[in-house]
Amino acid sequence: MSSGGSEMQDTADRGSRRAGRGGGREARRAARAGGGGGGARLPYVTRRYKPFEVLDEEGLSIVENNADTVLQEIGIEFRDDPETLEIWRQAGADVQGERVRFERGMLRSIIQASAPSEFIQHARNPANSVKIGGDATVFVPAYGPPFVRDLDNGRRYATIEDFRNFVKLAYVSPALHHSGGTVCEPVDLPVNKRHLDMVYSHIRYSDKAFMGSVTAPERAEDTVAMANLVFGEEFVDDNCVVINLINANSPMTFDATMLGAMKVYARANQACVVTPFILAGAMSPVTVAGTLAQVLAEVLAGVALTQLVRPGAPVVFGTFASSISMQSGAPTFGTPEPALVTYGAAQLARRLGIPFRSGGSLCASKIPDAQAAYESAATIQPALLAGVNFMLHSAGWLEGGLAMGYEKFVMDADQCSMLQTFCNGVDLSENGQAMDAIREVGPGSHYLGCAHTQANFETAFWRSRIADNNSFEQWQAEGEQDAAQRANTLWKKMLRDYEPPALDPGIDEALGEFIAKKKAAVPDSNI
Amino acid sequence: MSSGGSEMQDTADRGSRRAGRGGGREARRAARAGGGGGGARLPYVTRRYKPFEVLDEEGLSIVENNADTVLQEIGIEFRDDPETLEIWRQAGADVQGERVRFERGMLRSIIQASAPSEFIQHARNPANSVKIGGDATVFVPAYGPPFVRDLDNGRRYATIEDFRNFVKLAYVSPALHHSGGTVCEPVDLPVNKRHLDMVYSHIRYSDKAFMGSVTAPERAEDTVAMANLVFGEEFVDDNCVVINLINANSPMTFDATMLGAMKVYARANQACVVTPFILAGAMSPVTVAGTLAQVLAEVLAGVALTQLVRPGAPVVFGTFASSISMQSGAPTFGTPEPALVTYGAAQLARRLGIPFRSGGSLCASKIPDAQAAYESAATIQPALLAGVNFMLHSAGWLEGGLAMGYEKFVMDADQCSMLQTFCNGVDLSENGQAMDAIREVGPGSHYLGCAHTQANFETAFWRSRIADNNSFEQWQAEGEQDAAQRANTLWKKMLRDYEPPALDPGIDEALGEFIAKKKAAVPDSNI
C-alpha cells in the first residue's frame, strides 16, 4: 500500500460522498450486519442538524475577550523547552523566562491563516478513513486506563492482550469509526517500549484509523516511522494518517513532553488534538464562563504553536471538561456544568474555524451499572448535539478513566450506534411520509401487516444488541439477566468471531524488523 | 383556602417571576436542601436556550399538509358518543356515521382562535403552582403502572400504600414539580372507587399540582368536585387546578370513555393533554414523518374538540412516541426514531401555538440497570431539548410502563435535578467570568483554595444524591454497592423523613365526607 496514495485519496473521497448521501436505511442495514468477524462498518457520523447552542453572540464575545486578556496579561508557560520559547520569540510574542504573553488577537490570526477547518485522517483501509471537522462526528474508544474490568475477573491491571482485545472489539463495532490510541495501558510491557506494541496492534488487528504515542518525542518519532512503513513517506508527509492527543497542563502551562511530541507530529503534518485537561475547581475556576476563557486561551496557544511549526498542519481544538466534588475533591462526571462547557467550547471552536474534540461516555462509576449509563449518556449526548467532531472516550470508560470495561465497551458502542442512527435525521421521501400506509390502514386498525410496514420491515427501526425488550415473564424465564450480563455474552462472542483484516506481508515484516531493532537498541525501562 | 383565589394567583405569579429570574445558585441551593421532611422544592424548569430542531420549514410544511390530507380524506372516528358527533356537525365538519372529516385548516383555525399558548396549573400550595407552556418544563412522575418493584421485594401488584409512597417521594423530590396522576394503580381497591383514594392522596400527602381521573366521565366529575372542595368552585371555573391525560386510540380514533372525560374537564375549564398513544409500527406507520402526520391529525381533532366544548379551556398537544421491535412486536424505548418524533412533534406544537407534552424516563428494562438508565436518558434528554412543557413519566418508569420502581424513581429524580441545573445556563456575571480567580492562581498552580473557589464553594456544582465518586478503594471498602443499592437506601430515608404538608382540617373533613358518600352510593366493582 505504500504507493497507493492517490487511490486512497479517491476512495476516501468516495467514502465521504457516500456518507454524505448515505440514507438511514443503508446505515441501519450495516449496523445490523455488524459484529461478525470481518470489516463490518458504518461511515463516520454525518450530523444533519444545526448544533445546539448555550451561548449567544454577547456571551461568546465575553469569553473570547477574557481569553485574550488571559493571554495578554497572564500568559502561558512553556516549560523546559527552549526551542518553543525561541519559536514564540520569532513570532513576536513577549517571552519572559518561560512565560509567554501574546497581543490580543495575535494567536487567532496565526491559526486562521493556515489551520485547516477540516481534514481526512486516512486509515490503511481507505473505506475506514474519517473526516474530522464540519458536520462529521467520529466515535473513538476510550484512552488511557491502566486497569481493565470484566464481570468474570473484576478489576485488574491491563495487559497487551487486553489492548489487542479492545482493538479487535473496536474493529468489529460498526459505530466505532476509529481504533483509538492507548485503549488501555499494557502495563506488562516496559514503559519505554510498549508504544511499539500498541501502534503495531492498531495496524495489525484493525484497519481503522488510529492514534500515536505522545509520552516522549522519540516515541512520537517511532509512531511516524511506523506510519511511513504502512502508508509510504511521501503520502504521510502530504496526508494525516495518525492523530495525537496533546494535553495542556492546565492552568496555562505546557510541559516539555507534550510540546516535544506536538512538534514531532506537526512537523510530520500529522494531527494534534490540543486539549486542556480540566477538572473545574482544580485546574480551572469553578464556573463555566471562567473555565471556557481559560480553555480557549490554552487552546489558542497550543494550536498556534502547531501552525508556527508547520503552517497547515491538521489540528483540533480539544477540551476535556469535568468537575470535582467540592466535598471530596474527587472528579465527577455526567454533571450539568461540563455539558455546558462542552457546548460553549464547541461554539468557540466553530468561531475559530477548526475541528473540535470533547465528550465521550465518561463516568465515575466503577461498574457498568445505572450510574455509569446515566453519566455516560449525560456526557456523550450533549457532546454529539454540541457538534463534537472527534469523540474520544466513546466506549469503555469506567471509574474516571482508570478502568476500561469490557461490558461497558460494548454497551457504549451500542449507544454510539443508536446516536448515529439519530443523526441520519427524518426521511421525508414519499416512503418516509407513508401516506399510502395511513390510507390503507384507516381508523381503528393497525399497521402490523400493512404493505408499507412489510416493505420497510428490515430497515424501519434501529435495534439494540444488548437491550432486552421481551415480556417480564420471558425475561424471568431466561434468568433475569441485567444489561451487564448480556454485554458479557456479547463481547465474548465478538472476540470469538473476530477475524483479522488482511495486511500486506511485506509491510508486516518491515514493521516487525523496525520494532525488533528499536527494542534491541536500549534496555527496558519503566520511565 | 377555598376563598383564596386572588392571593393564589398573585403568589403563583410571584413564583413564576422568581423562576424566570432565578439564578442557578438559588436553584442549586434548593436542590441540595431537598429530600428532608418538608416542602423542599425547586420552581419548574425555565429553559434558557432555543430548542433543538430536526425539521426545517419545508419538512414541517410537508407534515402539516399530510395531516390536513388525513383529516380531509380519511377523517377521525369518534366512537359511541353521539354528543361529540353533534358538536362536529354544528361546527361544520363532514359527519358520516362515526367518521368525521374536516376541511383543510378548519381545526387549526378553531384551535388558534381560543386555545391558550400557556397557562398556570395551580397547586393548593401556591408556591408549587406550575407554568405549562413557553419556556417552562414541568417534571411529572410516571403514570399508570399496575406493578411496583423494589430491591427488597421484587415485583408485585401495586397497592394504595405504594401509591401514597410515590406521592410522598415526589413531594420530597425538589426537581419533581408535580405530584402526577396514577403514579401506580392501587389494585387492592375496587376499580370504580380507587380514583377517590388516588385524588385524595395527592391532596393529602402532597401540596404539588396533580392529575385527575379519566377512566370514566363520572370519575372525572368526582375529580372536579373534590377540586372544588379544595380550591372553591369559582376559582376552579376560572383557573386550571387539575390536568388530565386524554389518550387517542390511534390510529385516528377516540373512544367514548376518553371523550367523556375530556368533555367533563374542558367544560370545567380544566386542562386536557390530548395524546395519541403511539407504538410506531403498530398504531402508526414505521416512519417518523408518517407518524408525525398521523399524530398531528389526531391532536388537531382532539384539541379542537376541547375548544368547541369550551373556548379557551387549557389544552396540551401530547405525544407518547415509541416503536415496536419488528422481530417480536414488543415495545422498545430509548431508540432514535421516537426521539426524532418527539423533536418533530415539539416543533409542530410550537407552530400550532399550544403547550407540548412528551418524553419522560422511558425504558423497557425490568430493573434499574444500565439498560434502564441508557434508555431513560435517551428519552428524557431529547425531550428536554425539544422543549417539552409537561414531562409525564419523568420518574419511576420500568418495564414499558408496567412497573413503577422505587429505586428507579429516585434515580430518575436525581437526573431531573441534574437537567434542571443544566437549564439554568451559563452565568455570565462578573463572578461567573471568574477573571479574578484566573489572575490569582496563574500558570501551573491550582484553584482548590483560591478566594473565588471558596466564595462559590456551596453553589459551584450540581451534586448527585446517588452517584458514587469516591476512589475505587473506598467504594470497595464500603461494600461495592451499585447505583440501585444506594437508591434503595435513599428512598427509604426519604420516606422515613417525610412530613406531610398542612391541610385545612375543614377541607380534609369535607373531602372525607364526599368520598364516604360516593363509596356508599354504589357497590364495589372491578370494571
XYZ file of N, CA and C in Angstrom, chain B residues 29-111:
249
model
N -28.974 25.620 45.447
C -29.058 25.556 46.897
C -30.329 24.824 47.297
N -31.413 25.157 46.609
C -32.670 24.479 46.904
C -32.549 22.988 46.629
N -31.854 22.634 45.550
C -31.718 21.224 45.205
C -31.032 20.476 46.337
N -30.016 21.085 46.872
C -29.298 20.397 47.937
C -30.102 20.324 49.216
N -30.917 21.339 49.435
C -31.716 21.338 50.650
C -32.768 20.238 50.605
N -32.996 19.676 49.432
C -34.108 18.750 49.217
C -33.968 17.453 49.973
N -35.079 16.715 49.959
C -35.074 15.366 50.496
C -35.289 15.313 51.990
N -35.381 16.440 52.649
C -35.720 16.437 54.056
C -37.203 16.150 54.206
N -37.735 16.413 55.349
C -39.125 16.080 55.568
C -40.077 16.946 54.774
N -39.889 18.224 54.785
C -40.937 19.144 54.365
C -40.893 19.528 52.925
N -41.298 20.742 52.674
C -41.602 21.159 51.320
C -40.414 21.584 50.492
N -39.346 20.827 50.500
C -38.218 21.175 49.649
C -38.666 21.177 48.207
N -38.335 22.208 47.471
C -38.854 22.310 46.110
C -37.998 23.255 45.282
N -38.009 22.976 44.003
C -37.487 23.901 43.016
C -38.673 24.423 42.237
N -38.602 25.672 41.744
C -39.627 26.069 40.783
C -39.466 25.188 39.546
N -40.493 25.121 38.727
C -40.386 24.389 37.465
C -39.188 24.888 36.663
N -38.764 24.083 35.713
C -37.609 24.422 34.892
C -37.941 25.601 33.975
N -37.045 26.561 33.901
C -37.134 27.593 32.872
C -35.946 27.396 31.940
N -36.246 26.970 30.723
C -35.178 26.697 29.753
C -34.650 27.996 29.157
N -33.343 28.125 29.141
C -32.735 29.375 28.671
C -32.111 29.242 27.280
N -32.566 28.244 26.544
C -31.983 28.015 25.212
C -33.090 27.878 24.189
N -32.713 28.076 22.937
C -33.629 27.747 21.854
C -33.692 26.232 21.722
N -34.889 25.673 21.512
C -34.987 24.214 21.369
C -34.148 23.694 20.199
N -33.740 22.447 20.320
C -33.054 21.750 19.227
C -34.114 21.291 18.235
N -33.823 21.401 16.945
C -34.836 21.090 15.942
C -34.292 20.134 14.890
N -35.148 19.277 14.387
C -34.717 18.281 13.397
C -35.421 18.448 12.055
N -36.434 19.306 11.998
C -37.147 19.541 10.740
C -36.977 20.997 10.324
N -36.762 21.220 9.042
C -36.729 22.594 8.555
C -38.143 23.000 8.115
N -38.252 24.225 7.645
C -39.550 24.766 7.242
C -40.248 23.848 6.231
N -39.493 23.361 5.285
C -40.081 22.504 4.259
C -40.618 21.207 4.871
N -39.826 20.611 5.748
C -40.261 19.367 6.393
C -41.523 19.571 7.210
N -41.571 20.679 7.942
C -42.756 20.963 8.759
C -43.986 21.154 7.875
N -43.818 21.843 6.756
C -44.951 22.055 5.851
C -45.445 20.738 5.261
N -44.521 19.850 4.934
C -44.921 18.536 4.406
C -45.784 17.802 5.427
N -45.325 17.786 6.663
C -46.060 17.049 7.699
C -47.430 17.694 7.934
N -47.458 19.008 8.013
C -48.742 19.690 8.256
C -49.707 19.469 7.095
N -49.178 19.495 5.910
C -50.016 19.255 4.739
C -50.562 17.816 4.753
N -49.713 16.871 5.117
C -50.165 15.480 5.184
C -51.222 15.285 6.268
N -51.057 15.957 7.386
C -52.068 15.864 8.446
C -53.406 16.398 7.946
N -53.364 17.489 7.219
C -54.609 18.025 6.646
C -55.241 17.022 5.675
N -54.411 16.336 4.920
C -54.927 15.323 3.991
C -55.574 14.167 4.751
N -54.944 13.741 5.832
C -55.533 12.680 6.662
C -56.901 13.130 7.166
N -56.989 14.357 7.668
C -58.244 14.852 8.233
C -59.319 15.007 7.152
N -58.899 15.409 5.967
C -59.845 15.672 4.889
C -60.301 14.374 4.207
N -59.356 13.511 3.901
C -59.679 12.313 3.116
C -60.128 11.139 3.986
N -59.407 10.892 5.050
C -59.656 9.699 5.871
C -60.577 10.042 7.038
N -60.255 11.110 7.726
C -61.066 11.527 8.866
C -60.719 10.777 10.145
N -61.429 11.135 11.192
C -61.202 10.586 12.533
C -62.511 9.942 12.997
N -62.419 8.820 13.689
C -63.628 8.203 14.241
C -63.808 8.581 15.708
N -65.042 8.974 16.042
C -65.418 9.276 17.423
C -66.474 8.252 17.798
N -66.117 7.291 18.631
C -66.951 6.103 18.789
C -67.902 6.195 19.984
N -69.121 5.773 19.743
C -70.121 5.613 20.814
C -70.374 6.914 21.544
N -70.380 8.014 20.839
C -70.554 9.301 21.507
C -71.332 10.261 20.606
N -72.673 10.100 20.550
C -73.499 10.937 19.679
C -73.333 12.426 19.963
N -73.118 12.805 21.221
C -72.989 14.229 21.534
C -71.791 14.845 20.808
N -70.682 14.137 20.813
C -69.495 14.644 20.127
C -69.748 14.775 18.629
N -70.448 13.782 18.051
C -70.758 13.873 16.619
C -71.618 15.112 16.333
N -72.541 15.408 17.240
C -73.406 16.571 17.066
C -72.596 17.869 17.159
N -71.625 17.887 18.098
C -70.742 19.064 18.200
C -70.019 19.295 16.879
N -69.536 18.227 16.283
C -68.815 18.363 14.998
C -69.755 18.828 13.883
N -70.966 18.268 13.899
C -71.936 18.674 12.873
C -72.195 20.180 12.964
N -72.404 20.624 14.204
C -72.644 22.053 14.434
C -71.475 22.914 13.957
N -70.269 22.351 14.101
C -69.074 23.131 13.739
C -68.823 23.124 12.242
N -69.610 22.329 11.521
C -69.460 22.326 10.069
C -68.593 21.216 9.511
N -68.253 20.227 10.341
C -67.469 19.098 9.836
C -68.380 18.145 9.068
N -67.758 17.260 8.297
C -68.487 16.279 7.492
C -68.623 14.992 8.304
N -69.814 14.753 8.865
C -70.017 13.609 9.760
C -70.775 12.520 9.012
N -70.142 11.359 8.865
C -70.803 10.214 8.226
C -70.648 9.035 9.154
N -71.780 8.615 9.763
C -71.688 7.585 10.806
C -70.835 8.149 11.941
N -69.825 7.415 12.359
C -68.936 7.902 13.417
C -67.663 8.527 12.847
N -67.581 8.546 11.519
C -66.394 9.095 10.867
C -66.610 10.589 10.605
N -65.637 11.388 11.010
C -65.744 12.833 10.824
C -64.560 13.321 9.988
N -64.890 14.049 8.937
C -63.840 14.619 8.078
C -63.870 16.148 8.180
N -62.698 16.746 7.935
C -62.537 18.177 8.203
C -61.898 18.853 7.007
N -62.412 20.007 6.673
C -61.756 20.777 5.617
C -60.358 21.188 6.054
N -59.496 21.334 5.079
C -58.104 21.697 5.371
C -58.050 23.005 6.175
N -57.335 22.995 7.247
C -57.130 24.213 8.025
C -58.224 24.519 9.037
N -59.362 23.812 8.934
C -60.504 24.109 9.798
C -60.155 23.943 11.283
N -59.516 22.831 11.637
C -59.247 22.562 13.056
C -58.204 23.535 13.605
N -57.207 23.819 12.808
C -56.174 24.782 13.216
C -56.808 26.142 13.509
N -57.759 26.546 12.688
C -58.427 27.829 12.924
C -59.200 27.818 14.232
N -59.914 26.722 14.489
C -60.677 26.625 15.744
C -59.730 26.745 16.934
N -58.614 26.019 16.868
C -57.677 25.991 17.996
C -57.046 27.365 18.192
